[in-house]
Structures are given as C-alpha cells and as structure tokens.
CSV table of C-alpha atoms in Angstrom, one decimal:
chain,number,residue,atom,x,y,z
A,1,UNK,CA,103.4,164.8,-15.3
A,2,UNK,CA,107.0,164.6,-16.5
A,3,UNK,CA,108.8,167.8,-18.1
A,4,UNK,CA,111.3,167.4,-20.4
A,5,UNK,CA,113.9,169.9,-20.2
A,6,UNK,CA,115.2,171.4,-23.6
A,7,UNK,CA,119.0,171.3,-23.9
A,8,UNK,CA,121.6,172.1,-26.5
A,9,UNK,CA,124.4,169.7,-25.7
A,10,UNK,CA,124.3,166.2,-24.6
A,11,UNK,CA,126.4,167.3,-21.9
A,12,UNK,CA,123.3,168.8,-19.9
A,13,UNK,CA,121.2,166.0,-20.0
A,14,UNK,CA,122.8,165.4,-16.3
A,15,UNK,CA,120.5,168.8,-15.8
A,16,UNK,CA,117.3,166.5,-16.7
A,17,UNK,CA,114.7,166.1,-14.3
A,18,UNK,CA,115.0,162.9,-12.8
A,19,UNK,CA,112.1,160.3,-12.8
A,20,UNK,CA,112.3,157.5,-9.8
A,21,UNK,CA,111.7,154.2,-11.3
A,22,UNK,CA,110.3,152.9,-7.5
A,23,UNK,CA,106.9,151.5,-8.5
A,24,UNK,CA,107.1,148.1,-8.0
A,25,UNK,CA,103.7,146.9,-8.6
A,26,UNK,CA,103.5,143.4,-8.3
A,27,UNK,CA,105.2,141.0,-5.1
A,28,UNK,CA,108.9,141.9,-4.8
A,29,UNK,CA,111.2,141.6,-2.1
A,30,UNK,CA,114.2,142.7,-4.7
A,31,UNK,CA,113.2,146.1,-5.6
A,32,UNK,CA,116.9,148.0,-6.8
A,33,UNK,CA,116.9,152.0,-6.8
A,34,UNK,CA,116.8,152.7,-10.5
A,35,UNK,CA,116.0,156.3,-12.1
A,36,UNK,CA,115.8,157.7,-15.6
A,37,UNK,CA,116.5,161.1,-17.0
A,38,UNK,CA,114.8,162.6,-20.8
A,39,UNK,CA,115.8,166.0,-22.1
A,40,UNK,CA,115.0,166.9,-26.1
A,41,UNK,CA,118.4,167.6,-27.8
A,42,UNK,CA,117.6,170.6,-29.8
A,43,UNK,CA,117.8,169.9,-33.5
A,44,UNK,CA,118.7,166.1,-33.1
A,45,UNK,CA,116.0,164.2,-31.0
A,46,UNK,CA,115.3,162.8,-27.4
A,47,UNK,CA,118.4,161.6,-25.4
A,48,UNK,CA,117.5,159.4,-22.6
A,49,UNK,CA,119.8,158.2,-19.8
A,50,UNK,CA,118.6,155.2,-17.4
A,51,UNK,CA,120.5,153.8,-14.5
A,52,UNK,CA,120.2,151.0,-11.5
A,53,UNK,CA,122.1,150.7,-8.2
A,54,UNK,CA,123.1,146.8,-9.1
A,55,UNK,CA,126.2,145.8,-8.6
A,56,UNK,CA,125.8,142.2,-10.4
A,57,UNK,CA,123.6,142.6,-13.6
A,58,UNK,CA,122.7,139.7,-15.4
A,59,UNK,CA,124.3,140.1,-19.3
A,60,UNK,CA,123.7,136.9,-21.1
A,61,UNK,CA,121.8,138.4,-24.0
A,62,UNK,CA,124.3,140.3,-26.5
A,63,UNK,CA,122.1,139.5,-30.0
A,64,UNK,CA,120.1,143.3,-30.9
A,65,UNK,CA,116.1,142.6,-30.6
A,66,UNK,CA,116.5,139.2,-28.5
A,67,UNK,CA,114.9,138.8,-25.2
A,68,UNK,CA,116.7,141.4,-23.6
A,69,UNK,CA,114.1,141.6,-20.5
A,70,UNK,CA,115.5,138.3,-19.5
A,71,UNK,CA,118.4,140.1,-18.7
A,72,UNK,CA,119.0,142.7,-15.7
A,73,UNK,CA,117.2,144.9,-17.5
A,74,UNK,CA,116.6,149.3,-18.1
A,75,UNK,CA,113.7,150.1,-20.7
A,76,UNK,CA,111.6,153.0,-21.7
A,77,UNK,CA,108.5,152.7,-23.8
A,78,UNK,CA,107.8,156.1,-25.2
A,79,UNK,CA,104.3,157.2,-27.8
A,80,UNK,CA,105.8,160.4,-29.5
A,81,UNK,CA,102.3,161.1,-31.2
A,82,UNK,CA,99.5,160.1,-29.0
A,83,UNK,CA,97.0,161.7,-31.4
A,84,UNK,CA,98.2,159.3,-33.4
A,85,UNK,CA,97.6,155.8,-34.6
A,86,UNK,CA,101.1,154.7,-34.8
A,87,UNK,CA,101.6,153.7,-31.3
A,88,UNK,CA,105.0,153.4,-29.5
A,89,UNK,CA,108.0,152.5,-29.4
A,90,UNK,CA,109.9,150.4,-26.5
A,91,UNK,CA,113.7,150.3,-26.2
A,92,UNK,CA,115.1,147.9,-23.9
A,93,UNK,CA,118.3,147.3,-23.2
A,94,UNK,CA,120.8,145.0,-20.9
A,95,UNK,CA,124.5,146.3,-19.5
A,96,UNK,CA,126.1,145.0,-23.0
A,97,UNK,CA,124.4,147.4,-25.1
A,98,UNK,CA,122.4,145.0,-26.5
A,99,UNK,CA,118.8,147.0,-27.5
A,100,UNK,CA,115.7,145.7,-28.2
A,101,UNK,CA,113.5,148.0,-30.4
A,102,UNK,CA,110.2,147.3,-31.7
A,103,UNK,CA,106.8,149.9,-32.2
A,104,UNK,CA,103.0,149.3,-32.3
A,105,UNK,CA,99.8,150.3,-30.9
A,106,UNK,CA,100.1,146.9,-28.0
A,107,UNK,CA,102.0,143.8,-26.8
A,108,UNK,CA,100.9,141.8,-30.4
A,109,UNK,CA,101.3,144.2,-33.1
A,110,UNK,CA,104.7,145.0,-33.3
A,111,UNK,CA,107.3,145.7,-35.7
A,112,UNK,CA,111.0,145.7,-35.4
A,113,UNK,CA,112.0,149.9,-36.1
A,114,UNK,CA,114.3,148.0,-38.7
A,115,UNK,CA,112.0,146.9,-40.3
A,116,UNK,CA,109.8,150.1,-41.0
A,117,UNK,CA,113.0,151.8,-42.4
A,118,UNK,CA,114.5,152.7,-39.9
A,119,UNK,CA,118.3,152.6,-38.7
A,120,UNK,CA,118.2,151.1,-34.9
A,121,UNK,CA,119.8,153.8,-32.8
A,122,UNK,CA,122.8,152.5,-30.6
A,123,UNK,CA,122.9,152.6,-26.8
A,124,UNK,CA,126.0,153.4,-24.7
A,125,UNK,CA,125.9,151.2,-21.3
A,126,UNK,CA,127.9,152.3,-18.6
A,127,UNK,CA,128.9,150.3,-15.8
A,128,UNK,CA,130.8,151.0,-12.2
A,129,UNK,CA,131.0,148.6,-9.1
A,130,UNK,CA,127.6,149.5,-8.1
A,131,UNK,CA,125.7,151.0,-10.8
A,132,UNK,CA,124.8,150.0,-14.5
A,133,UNK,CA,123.1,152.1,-16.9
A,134,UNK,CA,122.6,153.0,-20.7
A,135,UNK,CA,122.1,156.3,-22.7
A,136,UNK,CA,120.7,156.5,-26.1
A,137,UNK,CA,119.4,159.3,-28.1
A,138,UNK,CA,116.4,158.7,-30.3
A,139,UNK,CA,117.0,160.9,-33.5
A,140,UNK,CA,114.6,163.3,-35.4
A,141,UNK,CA,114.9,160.9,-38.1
A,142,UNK,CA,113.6,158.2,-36.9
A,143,UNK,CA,110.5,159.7,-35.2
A,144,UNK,CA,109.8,161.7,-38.7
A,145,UNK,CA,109.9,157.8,-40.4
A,146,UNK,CA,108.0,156.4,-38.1
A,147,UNK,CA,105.2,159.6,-36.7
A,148,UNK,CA,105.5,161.8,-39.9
A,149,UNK,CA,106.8,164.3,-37.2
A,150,UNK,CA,110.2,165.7,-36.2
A,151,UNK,CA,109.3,169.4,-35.3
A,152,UNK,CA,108.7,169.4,-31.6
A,153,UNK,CA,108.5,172.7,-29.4
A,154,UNK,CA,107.7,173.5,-25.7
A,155,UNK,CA,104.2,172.5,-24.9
A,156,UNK,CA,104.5,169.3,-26.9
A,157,UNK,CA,103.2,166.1,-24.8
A,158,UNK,CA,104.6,162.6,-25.5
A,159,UNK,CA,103.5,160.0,-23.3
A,160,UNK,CA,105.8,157.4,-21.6
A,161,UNK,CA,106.9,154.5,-19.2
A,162,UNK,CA,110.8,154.1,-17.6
A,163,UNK,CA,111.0,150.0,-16.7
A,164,UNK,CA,113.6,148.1,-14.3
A,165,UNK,CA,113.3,144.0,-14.7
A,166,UNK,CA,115.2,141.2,-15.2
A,167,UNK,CA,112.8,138.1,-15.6
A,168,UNK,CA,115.7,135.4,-15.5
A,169,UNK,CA,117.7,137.3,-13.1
A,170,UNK,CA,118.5,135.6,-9.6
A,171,UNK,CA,115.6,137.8,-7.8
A,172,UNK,CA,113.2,138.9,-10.9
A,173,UNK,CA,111.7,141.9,-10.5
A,174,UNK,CA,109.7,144.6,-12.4
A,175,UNK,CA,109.9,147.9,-11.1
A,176,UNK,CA,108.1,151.5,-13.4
A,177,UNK,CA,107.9,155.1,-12.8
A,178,UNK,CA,104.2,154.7,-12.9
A,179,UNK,CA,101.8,152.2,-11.1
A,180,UNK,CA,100.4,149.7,-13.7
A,181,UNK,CA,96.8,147.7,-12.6
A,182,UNK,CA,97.2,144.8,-14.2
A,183,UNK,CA,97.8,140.8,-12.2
A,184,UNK,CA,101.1,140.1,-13.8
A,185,UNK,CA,103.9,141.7,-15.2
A,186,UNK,CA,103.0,143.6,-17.9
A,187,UNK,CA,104.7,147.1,-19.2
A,188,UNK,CA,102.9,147.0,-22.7
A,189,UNK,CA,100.1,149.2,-20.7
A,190,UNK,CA,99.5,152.0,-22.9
A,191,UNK,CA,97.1,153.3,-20.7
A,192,UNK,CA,99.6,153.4,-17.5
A,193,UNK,CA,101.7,156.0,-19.4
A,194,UNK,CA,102.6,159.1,-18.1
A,195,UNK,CA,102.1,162.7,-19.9
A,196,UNK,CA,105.4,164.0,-20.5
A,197,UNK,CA,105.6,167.8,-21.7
A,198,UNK,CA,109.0,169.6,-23.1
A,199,UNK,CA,109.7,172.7,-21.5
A,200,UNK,CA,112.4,175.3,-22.4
C-alpha cells in the first residue's frame, strides 16, 4: 500500500513518500532508476512528480494525446473512485511536456479527458544532465467532472500504477511500481494496481 501524504503547498510534495518504479516485469537488460512521488494538495487536487536517472531521453513526440509511450517515457495511471464504474485515468508524458490523457474502465474504452469536458491539466518537465522528470497536478475539478467526487479526506483509497518505458527508444523498456502477470507489455492492468490511501 501506498500513503499519500496530505500537504498544503506544492512546495512539500518533495516530503512525499517515494514509490520505486523498479519492477521490470518482462526481459530487460535496460532497466533506468526511476521513482514517483503523490501527495493530495489540500483544496486543489493530486500533485504528482515522476522522475528517471536518463541522461539521453528520447523526445520526438511534442503533439498532446499522441503516442507519447514511444517516447522515453514517465506515466501514472490512477482510478480515483474504484467503487465506481468510471474507470481511470492515465497520464503519460515525455521530457517536452507533451501529455497524453485519456480515462476508461480498460485498454479499448477510452476517452480523451477533453473530450468528457474537461480542460487537460499541463505538466511541467524538468530536465538536468542526468535526470528527466515531469510534475502535474490533477485538479478537484477535473475528478468532480469526471467521478462526481472532489471531497477526499484521510482514509480515502484510490488505486494506481507509476510506469517507465519508451517503446521506440534505443533500449525499450517497461519498468512499474508494481509487478504486472501478463506475456507482453501491458500497463492497462487494472487489476495490477496498487491501493493507495491519503494520510494527514
């Protein structure tokens, strides 16, 4: 289980517990140390941070909602209402800030979060000679459009996935926070989520 620490300024999501993206479930021999970080912003939403020791991403990709996993790619797939129908939503995202964000219950039913009404939230990559990385915070707003449900409290369980691939890059590679049983690459595994619980 992963606990989300509650904070009251985005400057202490560095405070975050930190989730090791070292899973790398099917035949690598490229596996880069990558790690994500998700606190719930009092009042505003869930801010994420994800990061990779990579000192040469591959950024091709620069159109929002393209194939951004061809990419050296961070992602997070995230179900804010498992008692829900709804499903959940997957932002992933490449070291130009280019994010790909769709929602539904699997791999076939999916909707752009544009297209149910929503504004796409914009991530902020970082880069440094031998790291890359993106934060984003997932507004209130958004999840209330989407779930019907912007009052969360310690106690609350989400369930989630952090990702590091990069399908085109020179060494592909597919690394998670979680093991995933599947024979191929696959992160739209529902079921390979982890329970993640906000604490104060």
């Amino acid at each position: 289980m992963y606990e989300i620490k509650t904070i009251s300024s985005r400057e202490e999501l560095s405070q975050g517990n930190l989730a090791e993206i070292s899973v790398y479930n099917w035949d690598t021999a490229y596996q880069p140390k990558a790690s994500a970080q998700l606190c719930y912003l009092k009042n505003q939403g869930f801010l994420v941070r994800l990061s990779c020791q990579e000192q040469n991403p591959r950024a091709v990709i620069t159109e929002q909602n393209s194939t951004v996993c061809r990419d050296s790619c961070l992602e997070f797939f995230v179900d804010f209402a498992p008692e829900k129908p709804v499903g959940y939503i997957n932002f992933e995202c490449n070291v130009l800030g280019a994010l790909h964000c769709f929602c539904g219950p699997d791999r076939h039913s999916r909707k752009a979060v544009v297209d149910m009404g929503c504004e796409q939230p914009a991530a902020e990559p970082f880069r440094t000679e031998t790291e890359w990385g993106w934060e984003l915070l997932i507004p209130l707003k958004l999840l209330k459009t989407i779930y019907g449900k912007d009052d969360f409290r310690p106690g609350d369980r989400i369930r989630g996935n952090f990702y590091k691939c990069g399908d085109d890059t020179e060494q592909p590679h597919h690394g998670s926070y979680t093991k995933i049983d599947a024979p191929r690459p696959d992160f739209h595994r529902p079921e390979a989520f982890a329970d993640m619980v906000i604490t104060g």
